[in-house]
mmCIF file of N, CA and C in Angstrom:
data_model
loop_
_atom_site.group_PDB
_atom_site.id
_atom_site.type_symbol
_atom_site.label_atom_id
_atom_site.label_comp_id
_atom_site.label_asym_id
_atom_site.label_seq_id
_atom_site.Cartn_x
_atom_site.Cartn_y
_atom_site.Cartn_z
ATOM 1 N N UNK A 1 3.666 -18.736 -20.198
ATOM 2 C CA UNK A 1 3.406 -19.470 -18.983
ATOM 3 C C UNK A 1 2.018 -19.076 -18.493
ATOM 4 N N UNK A 2 1.283 -20.040 -18.027
ATOM 5 C CA UNK A 2 -0.069 -19.775 -17.567
ATOM 6 C C UNK A 2 -0.045 -19.103 -16.212
ATOM 7 N N UNK A 3 -1.163 -18.455 -15.879
ATOM 8 C CA UNK A 3 -1.252 -17.688 -14.639
ATOM 9 C C UNK A 3 -1.152 -18.588 -13.418
ATOM 10 N N UNK A 4 -1.816 -19.730 -13.429
ATOM 11 C CA UNK A 4 -1.778 -20.617 -12.265
ATOM 12 C C UNK A 4 -0.390 -21.220 -12.071
ATOM 13 N N UNK A 5 0.295 -21.519 -13.156
ATOM 14 C CA UNK A 5 1.656 -22.043 -13.048
ATOM 15 C C UNK A 5 2.587 -20.984 -12.456
ATOM 16 N N UNK A 6 2.438 -19.761 -12.900
ATOM 17 C CA UNK A 6 3.247 -18.666 -12.349
ATOM 18 C C UNK A 6 2.943 -18.460 -10.878
ATOM 19 N N UNK A 7 1.670 -18.560 -10.507
ATOM 20 C CA UNK A 7 1.290 -18.378 -9.107
ATOM 21 C C UNK A 7 1.863 -19.490 -8.236
ATOM 22 N N UNK A 8 1.864 -20.714 -8.738
ATOM 23 C CA UNK A 8 2.422 -21.829 -7.963
ATOM 24 C C UNK A 8 3.922 -21.654 -7.780
ATOM 25 N N UNK A 9 4.620 -21.242 -8.838
ATOM 26 C CA UNK A 9 6.063 -20.983 -8.726
ATOM 27 C C UNK A 9 6.326 -19.858 -7.729
ATOM 28 N N UNK A 10 5.503 -18.824 -7.749
ATOM 29 C CA UNK A 10 5.641 -17.700 -6.815
ATOM 30 C C UNK A 10 5.414 -18.151 -5.376
ATOM 31 N N UNK A 11 4.419 -18.997 -5.158
ATOM 32 C CA UNK A 11 4.136 -19.492 -3.804
ATOM 33 C C UNK A 11 5.283 -20.360 -3.299
ATOM 34 N N UNK A 12 5.771 -21.263 -4.134
ATOM 35 C CA UNK A 12 6.847 -22.161 -3.708
ATOM 36 C C UNK A 12 8.129 -21.362 -3.422
ATOM 37 N N UNK A 13 8.476 -20.436 -4.299
ATOM 38 C CA UNK A 13 9.705 -19.655 -4.107
ATOM 39 C C UNK A 13 9.626 -18.783 -2.859
ATOM 40 N N UNK A 14 8.503 -18.104 -2.673
ATOM 41 C CA UNK A 14 8.397 -17.243 -1.489
ATOM 42 C C UNK A 14 8.314 -18.086 -0.218
ATOM 43 N N UNK A 15 7.693 -19.270 -0.286
ATOM 44 C CA UNK A 15 7.667 -20.158 0.877
ATOM 45 C C UNK A 15 9.063 -20.622 1.253
ATOM 46 N N UNK A 16 9.891 -20.928 0.247
ATOM 47 C CA UNK A 16 11.270 -21.326 0.534
ATOM 48 C C UNK A 16 12.080 -20.185 1.134
ATOM 49 N N UNK A 17 11.895 -18.981 0.635
ATOM 50 C CA UNK A 17 12.620 -17.827 1.195
ATOM 51 C C UNK A 17 12.206 -17.594 2.641
ATOM 52 N N UNK A 18 10.905 -17.701 2.927
ATOM 53 C CA UNK A 18 10.442 -17.537 4.310
ATOM 54 C C UNK A 18 11.029 -18.628 5.194
ATOM 55 N N UNK A 19 11.039 -19.859 4.711
ATOM 56 C CA UNK A 19 11.596 -20.970 5.476
ATOM 57 C C UNK A 19 13.075 -20.763 5.755
ATOM 58 N N UNK A 20 13.841 -20.359 4.757
ATOM 59 C CA UNK A 20 15.271 -20.122 4.959
ATOM 60 C C UNK A 20 15.523 -18.943 5.893
ATOM 61 N N UNK A 21 14.645 -17.939 5.855
ATOM 62 C CA UNK A 21 14.800 -16.812 6.788
ATOM 63 C C UNK A 21 14.533 -17.252 8.219
ATOM 64 N N UNK A 22 13.587 -18.159 8.426
ATOM 65 C CA UNK A 22 13.331 -18.634 9.782
ATOM 66 C C UNK A 22 14.414 -19.605 10.264
ATOM 67 N N UNK A 23 15.050 -20.317 9.345
ATOM 68 C CA UNK A 23 16.145 -21.204 9.734
ATOM 69 C C UNK A 23 17.354 -20.387 10.183
ATOM 70 N N UNK A 24 17.578 -19.241 9.559
ATOM 71 C CA UNK A 24 18.704 -18.378 9.906
ATOM 72 C C UNK A 24 18.309 -17.509 11.100
ATOM 73 N N UNK A 25 18.471 -18.042 12.307
ATOM 74 C CA UNK A 25 18.050 -17.327 13.506
ATOM 75 C C UNK A 25 18.922 -16.121 13.823
ATOM 76 N N UNK A 26 20.114 -16.050 13.229
ATOM 77 C CA UNK A 26 20.978 -14.901 13.481
ATOM 78 C C UNK A 26 20.343 -13.616 12.988
ATOM 79 N N UNK A 27 19.434 -13.720 12.040
ATOM 80 C CA UNK A 27 18.774 -12.534 11.503
ATOM 81 C C UNK A 27 18.008 -11.806 12.615
ATOM 82 N N UNK A 28 17.445 -12.565 13.571
ATOM 83 C CA UNK A 28 16.663 -11.960 14.636
ATOM 84 C C UNK A 28 17.536 -11.401 15.750
ATOM 85 N N UNK A 29 18.801 -11.852 15.846
ATOM 86 C CA UNK A 29 19.679 -11.389 16.905
ATOM 87 C C UNK A 29 20.157 -9.961 16.679
ATOM 88 N N UNK A 30 20.375 -9.589 15.439
ATOM 89 C CA UNK A 30 20.977 -8.291 15.159
ATOM 90 C C UNK A 30 19.978 -7.157 15.287
ATOM 91 N N UNK A 31 18.898 -7.255 14.567
ATOM 92 C CA UNK A 31 17.953 -6.148 14.551
ATOM 93 C C UNK A 31 16.573 -6.684 14.164
ATOM 94 N N UNK A 32 15.573 -6.482 15.023
ATOM 95 C CA UNK A 32 14.238 -6.971 14.678
ATOM 96 C C UNK A 32 13.662 -6.273 13.444
ATOM 97 N N UNK A 33 14.038 -5.032 13.207
ATOM 98 C CA UNK A 33 13.558 -4.313 12.029
ATOM 99 C C UNK A 33 14.098 -4.963 10.761
ATOM 100 N N UNK A 34 15.343 -5.408 10.792
ATOM 101 C CA UNK A 34 15.928 -6.100 9.655
ATOM 102 C C UNK A 34 15.184 -7.407 9.373
ATOM 103 N N UNK A 35 14.779 -8.105 10.426
ATOM 104 C CA UNK A 35 14.022 -9.341 10.247
ATOM 105 C C UNK A 35 12.669 -9.072 9.609
ATOM 106 N N UNK A 36 12.016 -8.003 10.010
ATOM 107 C CA UNK A 36 10.715 -7.649 9.434
ATOM 108 C C UNK A 36 10.870 -7.283 7.965
ATOM 109 N N UNK A 37 11.899 -6.520 7.645
ATOM 110 C CA UNK A 37 12.119 -6.117 6.254
ATOM 111 C C UNK A 37 12.450 -7.334 5.395
ATOM 112 N N UNK A 38 13.270 -8.257 5.929
ATOM 113 C CA UNK A 38 13.629 -9.445 5.161
ATOM 114 C C UNK A 38 12.450 -10.380 4.945
ATOM 115 N N UNK A 39 11.460 -10.339 5.817
ATOM 116 C CA UNK A 39 10.292 -11.206 5.669
ATOM 117 C C UNK A 39 9.135 -10.530 4.954
ATOM 118 N N UNK A 40 9.154 -9.214 4.829
ATOM 119 C CA UNK A 40 8.030 -8.484 4.252
ATOM 120 C C UNK A 40 7.808 -8.841 2.784
ATOM 121 N N UNK A 41 8.845 -8.815 1.989
ATOM 122 C CA UNK A 41 8.704 -9.096 0.559
ATOM 123 C C UNK A 41 8.279 -10.540 0.287
ATOM 124 N N UNK A 42 8.898 -11.553 0.898
ATOM 125 C CA UNK A 42 8.430 -12.913 0.618
ATOM 126 C C UNK A 42 6.991 -13.169 1.067
ATOM 127 N N UNK A 43 6.599 -12.602 2.197
ATOM 128 C CA UNK A 43 5.227 -12.801 2.663
ATOM 129 C C UNK A 43 4.243 -12.114 1.725
ATOM 130 N N UNK A 44 4.582 -10.919 1.258
ATOM 131 C CA UNK A 44 3.679 -10.245 0.326
ATOM 132 C C UNK A 44 3.597 -10.986 -1.002
ATOM 133 N N UNK A 45 4.710 -11.561 -1.470
ATOM 134 C CA UNK A 45 4.666 -12.362 -2.693
ATOM 135 C C UNK A 45 3.880 -13.652 -2.494
ATOM 136 N N UNK A 46 3.950 -14.229 -1.301
ATOM 137 C CA UNK A 46 3.152 -15.416 -0.999
ATOM 138 C C UNK A 46 1.669 -15.094 -1.039
ATOM 139 N N UNK A 47 1.289 -13.977 -0.458
ATOM 140 C CA UNK A 47 -0.115 -13.556 -0.484
ATOM 141 C C UNK A 47 -0.563 -13.277 -1.910
ATOM 142 N N UNK A 48 0.304 -12.665 -2.700
ATOM 143 C CA UNK A 48 -0.027 -12.417 -4.106
ATOM 144 C C UNK A 48 -0.240 -13.718 -4.867
ATOM 145 N N UNK A 49 0.611 -14.700 -4.652
ATOM 146 C CA UNK A 49 0.457 -15.986 -5.325
ATOM 147 C C UNK A 49 -0.827 -16.690 -4.938
ATOM 148 N N UNK A 50 -1.162 -16.646 -3.655
ATOM 149 C CA UNK A 50 -2.406 -17.268 -3.203
ATOM 150 C C UNK A 50 -3.618 -16.562 -3.800
ATOM 151 N N UNK A 51 -3.559 -15.237 -3.863
ATOM 152 C CA UNK A 51 -4.694 -14.510 -4.438
ATOM 153 C C UNK A 51 -4.810 -14.750 -5.944
ATOM 154 N N UNK A 52 -3.692 -14.962 -6.632
ATOM 155 C CA UNK A 52 -3.749 -15.267 -8.060
ATOM 156 C C UNK A 52 -4.380 -16.627 -8.320
ATOM 157 N N UNK A 53 -4.100 -17.587 -7.448
ATOM 158 C CA UNK A 53 -4.695 -18.913 -7.630
ATOM 159 C C UNK A 53 -6.177 -18.893 -7.294
ATOM 160 N N UNK A 54 -6.545 -18.217 -6.221
ATOM 161 C CA UNK A 54 -7.944 -18.238 -5.795
ATOM 162 C C UNK A 54 -8.819 -17.266 -6.567
ATOM 163 N N UNK A 55 -8.232 -16.399 -7.367
ATOM 164 C CA UNK A 55 -9.008 -15.420 -8.122
ATOM 165 C C UNK A 55 -9.680 -16.106 -9.303
ATOM 166 N N UNK A 56 -10.989 -16.051 -9.317
ATOM 167 C CA UNK A 56 -11.736 -16.622 -10.418
ATOM 168 C C UNK A 56 -12.139 -15.499 -11.355
ATOM 169 N N UNK A 57 -11.948 -15.673 -12.657
ATOM 170 C CA UNK A 57 -12.308 -14.598 -13.579
ATOM 171 C C UNK A 57 -13.815 -14.359 -13.578
ATOM 172 N N UNK A 58 -14.168 -13.110 -13.529
ATOM 173 C CA UNK A 58 -15.582 -12.737 -13.532
ATOM 174 C C UNK A 58 -16.092 -12.707 -14.962
ATOM 175 N N UNK A 59 -17.373 -12.925 -15.106
ATOM 176 C CA UNK A 59 -17.976 -12.810 -16.428
ATOM 177 C C UNK A 59 -18.015 -11.342 -16.808
ATOM 178 N N UNK A 60 -17.384 -11.031 -17.898
ATOM 179 C CA UNK A 60 -17.285 -9.647 -18.326
ATOM 180 C C UNK A 60 -18.434 -9.334 -19.260
ATOM 181 N N UNK A 61 -19.223 -8.349 -18.890
ATOM 182 C CA UNK A 61 -20.391 -7.984 -19.675
ATOM 183 C C UNK A 61 -20.227 -6.542 -20.125
ATOM 184 N N UNK A 62 -20.031 -6.339 -21.409
ATOM 185 C CA UNK A 62 -19.775 -5.000 -21.935
ATOM 186 C C UNK A 62 -21.000 -4.120 -21.802
ATOM 187 N N UNK A 63 -22.180 -4.672 -22.014
ATOM 188 C CA UNK A 63 -23.407 -3.872 -21.954
ATOM 189 C C UNK A 63 -23.618 -3.325 -20.545
ATOM 190 N N UNK A 64 -23.355 -4.137 -19.531
ATOM 191 C CA UNK A 64 -23.509 -3.683 -18.155
ATOM 192 C C UNK A 64 -22.514 -2.581 -17.838
ATOM 193 N N UNK A 65 -21.264 -2.716 -18.316
ATOM 194 C CA UNK A 65 -20.264 -1.686 -18.072
ATOM 195 C C UNK A 65 -20.629 -0.380 -18.767
ATOM 196 N N UNK A 66 -21.153 -0.437 -19.967
ATOM 197 C CA UNK A 66 -21.574 0.784 -20.656
ATOM 198 C C UNK A 66 -22.713 1.468 -19.914
ATOM 199 N N UNK A 67 -23.614 0.691 -19.337
ATOM 200 C CA UNK A 67 -24.696 1.287 -18.558
ATOM 201 C C UNK A 67 -24.149 1.939 -17.301
ATOM 202 N N UNK A 68 -23.157 1.297 -16.661
ATOM 203 C CA UNK A 68 -22.563 1.884 -15.462
ATOM 204 C C UNK A 68 -21.834 3.177 -15.790
ATOM 205 N N UNK A 69 -21.139 3.213 -16.921
ATOM 206 C CA UNK A 69 -20.436 4.435 -17.317
ATOM 207 C C UNK A 69 -21.440 5.539 -17.605
ATOM 208 N N UNK A 70 -22.546 5.182 -18.246
ATOM 209 C CA UNK A 70 -23.559 6.186 -18.553
ATOM 210 C C UNK A 70 -24.228 6.692 -17.282
ATOM 211 N N UNK A 71 -24.329 5.835 -16.261
ATOM 212 C CA UNK A 71 -24.994 6.265 -15.030
ATOM 213 C C UNK A 71 -24.101 7.116 -14.152
ATOM 214 N N UNK A 72 -22.790 7.133 -14.438
ATOM 215 C CA UNK A 72 -21.880 7.941 -13.638
ATOM 216 C C UNK A 72 -22.200 9.419 -13.809
ATOM 217 N N UNK A 73 -22.461 9.836 -15.002
ATOM 218 C CA UNK A 73 -22.811 11.232 -15.232
ATOM 219 C C UNK A 73 -21.593 12.078 -15.523
ATOM 220 N N UNK A 74 -21.856 13.276 -16.019
ATOM 221 C CA UNK A 74 -20.759 14.173 -16.384
ATOM 222 C C UNK A 74 -20.097 14.827 -15.186
ATOM 223 N N UNK A 75 -20.789 14.917 -14.059
ATOM 224 C CA UNK A 75 -20.221 15.648 -12.929
ATOM 225 C C UNK A 75 -19.114 14.868 -12.219
ATOM 226 N N UNK A 76 -18.947 13.569 -12.512
ATOM 227 C CA UNK A 76 -17.913 12.798 -11.835
ATOM 228 C C UNK A 76 -16.715 12.496 -12.728
ATOM 229 N N UNK A 77 -16.742 12.930 -13.961
ATOM 230 C CA UNK A 77 -15.598 12.714 -14.833
ATOM 231 C C UNK A 77 -14.534 13.749 -14.498
ATOM 232 N N UNK A 78 -13.320 13.260 -14.229
ATOM 233 C CA UNK A 78 -12.224 14.154 -13.880
ATOM 234 C C UNK A 78 -11.220 14.115 -15.028
ATOM 235 N N UNK A 79 -10.960 15.275 -15.602
ATOM 236 C CA UNK A 79 -10.046 15.356 -16.740
ATOM 237 C C UNK A 79 -8.598 15.320 -16.262
ATOM 238 N N UNK A 80 -7.688 15.260 -17.204
ATOM 239 C CA UNK A 80 -6.266 15.231 -16.876
ATOM 240 C C UNK A 80 -5.849 16.532 -16.190
ATOM 241 N N UNK A 81 -6.373 17.644 -16.672
ATOM 242 C CA UNK A 81 -6.069 18.930 -16.041
ATOM 243 C C UNK A 81 -6.557 18.987 -14.597
ATOM 244 N N UNK A 82 -7.748 18.421 -14.355
ATOM 245 C CA UNK A 82 -8.261 18.376 -12.986
ATOM 246 C C UNK A 82 -7.369 17.523 -12.089
ATOM 247 N N UNK A 83 -6.877 16.379 -12.625
ATOM 248 C CA UNK A 83 -5.978 15.546 -11.841
ATOM 249 C C UNK A 83 -4.677 16.276 -11.538
ATOM 250 N N UNK A 84 -4.153 17.016 -12.509
ATOM 251 C CA UNK A 84 -2.926 17.777 -12.269
ATOM 252 C C UNK A 84 -3.131 18.820 -11.180
ATOM 253 N N UNK A 85 -4.287 19.478 -11.183
ATOM 254 C CA UNK A 85 -4.590 20.464 -10.138
ATOM 255 C C UNK A 85 -4.741 19.780 -8.783
ATOM 256 N N UNK A 86 -5.398 18.619 -8.769
ATOM 257 C CA UNK A 86 -5.561 17.877 -7.511
ATOM 258 C C UNK A 86 -4.201 17.486 -6.950
ATOM 259 N N UNK A 87 -3.309 16.969 -7.805
ATOM 260 C CA UNK A 87 -1.980 16.597 -7.338
ATOM 261 C C UNK A 87 -1.184 17.814 -6.878
ATOM 262 N N UNK A 88 -1.333 18.935 -7.578
ATOM 263 C CA UNK A 88 -0.639 20.156 -7.182
ATOM 264 C C UNK A 88 -1.117 20.631 -5.813
ATOM 265 N N UNK A 89 -2.404 20.559 -5.575
ATOM 266 C CA UNK A 89 -2.944 20.991 -4.276
ATOM 267 C C UNK A 89 -2.468 20.060 -3.167
ATOM 268 N N UNK A 90 -2.426 18.754 -3.437
ATOM 269 C CA UNK A 90 -2.063 17.817 -2.372
ATOM 270 C C UNK A 90 -0.591 17.863 -1.995
ATOM 271 N N UNK A 91 0.288 18.394 -2.845
ATOM 272 C CA UNK A 91 1.698 18.442 -2.454
ATOM 273 C C UNK A 91 2.029 19.667 -1.612
ATOM 274 N N UNK A 92 1.112 20.622 -1.501
ATOM 275 C CA UNK A 92 1.320 21.764 -0.609
ATOM 276 C C UNK A 92 1.105 21.262 0.818
ATOM 277 N N UNK A 93 2.075 21.440 1.722
ATOM 278 C CA UNK A 93 2.051 20.732 2.998
ATOM 279 C C UNK A 93 0.766 20.832 3.819
ATOM 280 N N UNK A 94 0.370 21.962 4.292
ATOM 281 C CA UNK A 94 -0.799 22.036 5.168
ATOM 282 C C UNK A 94 -2.097 22.163 4.361
ATOM 283 N N UNK A 95 -2.046 22.885 3.278
ATOM 284 C CA UNK A 95 -3.221 23.076 2.435
ATOM 285 C C UNK A 95 -3.664 21.742 1.832
ATOM 286 N N UNK A 96 -2.714 20.913 1.427
ATOM 287 C CA UNK A 96 -3.041 19.614 0.857
ATOM 288 C C UNK A 96 -3.774 18.721 1.837
ATOM 289 N N UNK A 97 -3.323 18.718 3.091
ATOM 290 C CA UNK A 97 -3.992 17.914 4.118
ATOM 291 C C UNK A 97 -5.422 18.394 4.350
ATOM 292 N N UNK A 98 -5.609 19.708 4.392
ATOM 293 C CA UNK A 98 -6.943 20.258 4.601
ATOM 294 C C UNK A 98 -7.866 19.884 3.438
ATOM 295 N N UNK A 99 -7.373 20.025 2.206
ATOM 296 C CA UNK A 99 -8.197 19.688 1.047
ATOM 297 C C UNK A 99 -8.511 18.195 0.996
ATOM 298 N N UNK A 100 -7.545 17.351 1.343
ATOM 299 C CA UNK A 100 -7.791 15.902 1.339
ATOM 300 C C UNK A 100 -8.879 15.549 2.349
ATOM 301 N N UNK A 101 -8.855 16.171 3.515
ATOM 302 C CA UNK A 101 -9.887 15.905 4.514
ATOM 303 C C UNK A 101 -11.242 16.398 4.023
ATOM 304 N N UNK A 102 -11.276 17.555 3.387
ATOM 305 C CA UNK A 102 -12.539 18.078 2.848
ATOM 306 C C UNK A 102 -13.057 17.168 1.736
ATOM 307 N N UNK A 103 -12.188 16.756 0.831
ATOM 308 C CA UNK A 103 -12.614 15.892 -0.278
ATOM 309 C C UNK A 103 -13.048 14.520 0.209
ATOM 310 N N UNK A 104 -12.491 14.041 1.324
ATOM 311 C CA UNK A 104 -12.890 12.736 1.856
ATOM 312 C C UNK A 104 -14.322 12.766 2.381
ATOM 313 N N UNK A 105 -14.829 13.935 2.715
ATOM 314 C CA UNK A 105 -16.194 14.065 3.218
ATOM 315 C C UNK A 105 -17.157 14.599 2.174
ATOM 316 N N UNK A 106 -16.714 14.752 0.937
ATOM 317 C CA UNK A 106 -17.534 15.313 -0.132
ATOM 318 C C UNK A 106 -18.316 14.206 -0.819
ATOM 319 N N UNK A 107 -19.638 14.364 -0.911
ATOM 320 C CA UNK A 107 -20.474 13.352 -1.560
ATOM 321 C C UNK A 107 -20.801 13.694 -3.000
ATOM 322 N N UNK A 108 -20.374 14.841 -3.489
ATOM 323 C CA UNK A 108 -20.717 15.245 -4.851
ATOM 324 C C UNK A 108 -19.887 14.508 -5.898
ATOM 325 N N UNK A 109 -18.635 14.252 -5.608
ATOM 326 C CA UNK A 109 -17.754 13.604 -6.574
ATOM 327 C C UNK A 109 -17.155 12.353 -5.934
ATOM 328 N N UNK A 110 -17.679 11.195 -6.296
ATOM 329 C CA UNK A 110 -17.257 9.936 -5.681
ATOM 330 C C UNK A 110 -15.813 9.567 -6.033
ATOM 331 N N UNK A 111 -15.384 9.906 -7.236
ATOM 332 C CA UNK A 111 -14.018 9.569 -7.644
ATOM 333 C C UNK A 111 -13.006 10.321 -6.783
ATOM 334 N N UNK A 112 -13.225 11.617 -6.612
ATOM 335 C CA UNK A 112 -12.322 12.413 -5.788
ATOM 336 C C UNK A 112 -12.415 11.995 -4.324
ATOM 337 N N UNK A 113 -13.610 11.621 -3.871
ATOM 338 C CA UNK A 113 -13.783 11.177 -2.493
ATOM 339 C C UNK A 113 -12.996 9.893 -2.242
ATOM 340 N N UNK A 114 -13.094 8.925 -3.161
ATOM 341 C CA UNK A 114 -12.352 7.674 -3.004
ATOM 342 C C UNK A 114 -10.846 7.906 -3.052
ATOM 343 N N UNK A 115 -10.407 8.808 -3.927
ATOM 344 C CA UNK A 115 -8.988 9.161 -3.988
ATOM 345 C C UNK A 115 -8.524 9.767 -2.658
ATOM 346 N N UNK A 116 -9.327 10.651 -2.089
ATOM 347 C CA UNK A 116 -8.950 11.304 -0.835
ATOM 348 C C UNK A 116 -8.896 10.304 0.320
ATOM 349 N N UNK A 117 -9.847 9.385 0.367
ATOM 350 C CA UNK A 117 -9.845 8.382 1.434
ATOM 351 C C UNK A 117 -8.632 7.462 1.298
ATOM 352 N N UNK A 118 -8.334 7.047 0.066
ATOM 353 C CA UNK A 118 -7.162 6.197 -0.158
ATOM 354 C C UNK A 118 -5.871 6.930 0.208
ATOM 355 N N UNK A 119 -5.812 8.214 -0.108
ATOM 356 C CA UNK A 119 -4.633 9.012 0.242
ATOM 357 C C UNK A 119 -4.473 9.119 1.757
ATOM 358 N N UNK A 120 -5.563 9.335 2.468
ATOM 359 C CA UNK A 120 -5.499 9.398 3.935
ATOM 360 C C UNK A 120 -5.055 8.061 4.524
ATOM 361 N N UNK A 121 -5.512 6.969 3.963
ATOM 362 C CA UNK A 121 -5.097 5.653 4.450
ATOM 363 C C UNK A 121 -3.599 5.459 4.234
ATOM 364 N N UNK A 122 -3.091 5.825 3.038
ATOM 365 C CA UNK A 122 -1.656 5.682 2.775
ATOM 366 C C UNK A 122 -0.835 6.600 3.669
ATOM 367 N N UNK A 123 -1.323 7.810 3.918
ATOM 368 C CA UNK A 123 -0.608 8.708 4.822
ATOM 369 C C UNK A 123 -0.558 8.124 6.229
ATOM 370 N N UNK A 124 -1.645 7.533 6.678
ATOM 371 C CA UNK A 124 -1.663 6.911 8.004
ATOM 372 C C UNK A 124 -0.686 5.755 8.104
ATOM 373 N N UNK A 125 -0.657 4.904 7.079
ATOM 374 C CA UNK A 125 0.288 3.784 7.067
ATOM 375 C C UNK A 125 1.723 4.300 7.059
ATOM 376 N N UNK A 126 1.983 5.337 6.284
ATOM 377 C CA UNK A 126 3.330 5.912 6.211
ATOM 378 C C UNK A 126 3.743 6.512 7.545
ATOM 379 N N UNK A 127 2.841 7.202 8.201
ATOM 380 C CA UNK A 127 3.155 7.806 9.503
ATOM 381 C C UNK A 127 3.440 6.726 10.542
ATOM 382 N N UNK A 128 2.628 5.664 10.563
ATOM 383 C CA UNK A 128 2.857 4.585 11.521
ATOM 384 C C UNK A 128 4.193 3.886 11.254
ATOM 385 N N UNK A 129 4.506 3.632 9.993
ATOM 386 C CA UNK A 129 5.778 3.001 9.655
ATOM 387 C C UNK A 129 6.951 3.901 10.027
ATOM 388 N N UNK A 130 6.822 5.200 9.801
ATOM 389 C CA UNK A 130 7.884 6.144 10.146
ATOM 390 C C UNK A 130 8.092 6.204 11.651
ATOM 391 N N UNK A 131 7.012 6.218 12.421
ATOM 392 C CA UNK A 131 7.133 6.230 13.879
ATOM 393 C C UNK A 131 7.831 4.961 14.359
ATOM 394 N N UNK A 132 7.432 3.809 13.787
ATOM 395 C CA UNK A 132 8.068 2.547 14.158
ATOM 396 C C UNK A 132 9.552 2.553 13.812
ATOM 397 N N UNK A 133 9.886 3.038 12.625
ATOM 398 C CA UNK A 133 11.276 3.058 12.178
ATOM 399 C C UNK A 133 12.124 3.964 13.063
ATOM 400 N N UNK A 134 11.655 5.193 13.319
ATOM 401 C CA UNK A 134 12.445 6.112 14.126
ATOM 402 C C UNK A 134 12.518 5.687 15.583
ATOM 403 N N UNK A 135 11.463 5.067 16.110
ATOM 404 C CA UNK A 135 11.543 4.603 17.493
ATOM 405 C C UNK A 135 12.558 3.477 17.628
ATOM 406 N N UNK A 136 12.649 2.609 16.627
ATOM 407 C CA UNK A 136 13.643 1.540 16.660
ATOM 408 C C UNK A 136 15.054 2.106 16.553
ATOM 409 N N UNK A 137 15.242 3.050 15.658
ATOM 410 C CA UNK A 137 16.564 3.649 15.479
ATOM 411 C C UNK A 137 16.969 4.439 16.714
ATOM 412 N N UNK A 138 16.046 5.227 17.273
ATOM 413 C CA UNK A 138 16.377 6.022 18.456
ATOM 414 C C UNK A 138 16.618 5.147 19.673
ATOM 415 N N UNK A 139 15.871 4.060 19.826
ATOM 416 C CA UNK A 139 16.105 3.189 20.983
ATOM 417 C C UNK A 139 17.477 2.519 20.894
ATOM 418 N N UNK A 140 17.879 2.101 19.705
ATOM 419 C CA UNK A 140 19.218 1.507 19.578
ATOM 420 C C UNK A 140 20.302 2.564 19.777
ATOM 421 N N UNK A 141 20.047 3.798 19.343
ATOM 422 C CA UNK A 141 21.011 4.876 19.543
ATOM 423 C C UNK A 141 21.194 5.168 21.027
ATOM 424 N N UNK A 142 20.088 5.238 21.787
ATOM 425 C CA UNK A 142 20.200 5.541 23.207
ATOM 426 C C UNK A 142 20.774 4.349 23.974
ATOM 427 N N UNK A 143 20.542 3.132 23.517
ATOM 428 C CA UNK A 143 21.168 1.963 24.161
ATOM 429 C C UNK A 143 22.686 2.030 24.023
ATOM 430 N N UNK A 144 23.145 2.414 22.821
ATOM 431 C CA UNK A 144 24.586 2.550 22.605
ATOM 432 C C UNK A 144 25.161 3.715 23.398
ATOM 433 N N UNK A 145 24.385 4.781 23.520
ATOM 434 C CA UNK A 145 24.838 5.970 24.227
ATOM 435 C C UNK A 145 24.954 5.717 25.727
ATOM 436 N N UNK A 146 23.999 4.959 26.273
ATOM 437 C CA UNK A 146 23.988 4.724 27.717
ATOM 438 C C UNK A 146 24.897 3.581 28.144
ATOM 439 N N UNK A 147 25.298 2.735 27.229
ATOM 440 C CA UNK A 147 26.155 1.610 27.648
ATOM 441 C C UNK A 147 27.620 1.915 27.519
#
């Protein structure tokens, strides 16, 4: 199956799921968090389908890529052992956070810097989602407790 055909099928299917979720208004009566979760996957698949259709293949030039790899230099190549050490450091609770913040401000190694910035962004998204989830659960718990 071609990529554009798959993207069109993905867009139509996710659009129908979103439409059926909006028709079923009872979903919003029970729990707003449940409504968000039920709509999250179809909306993300819809965005994926749209991006697949609008994505135009770039001209791939091997010579340009080889020049870019050569310009990176030896100081930015991270071996498998280095990645294992980086992952080991980041799973230590407080030390990992400190190292990620230090690596996010380091200009010597761009690969590690980009990894650290991406990790901080994911941690921020996770913290915000966790706060939202627990505030919803705690508010419903206290509503039941007080009524």
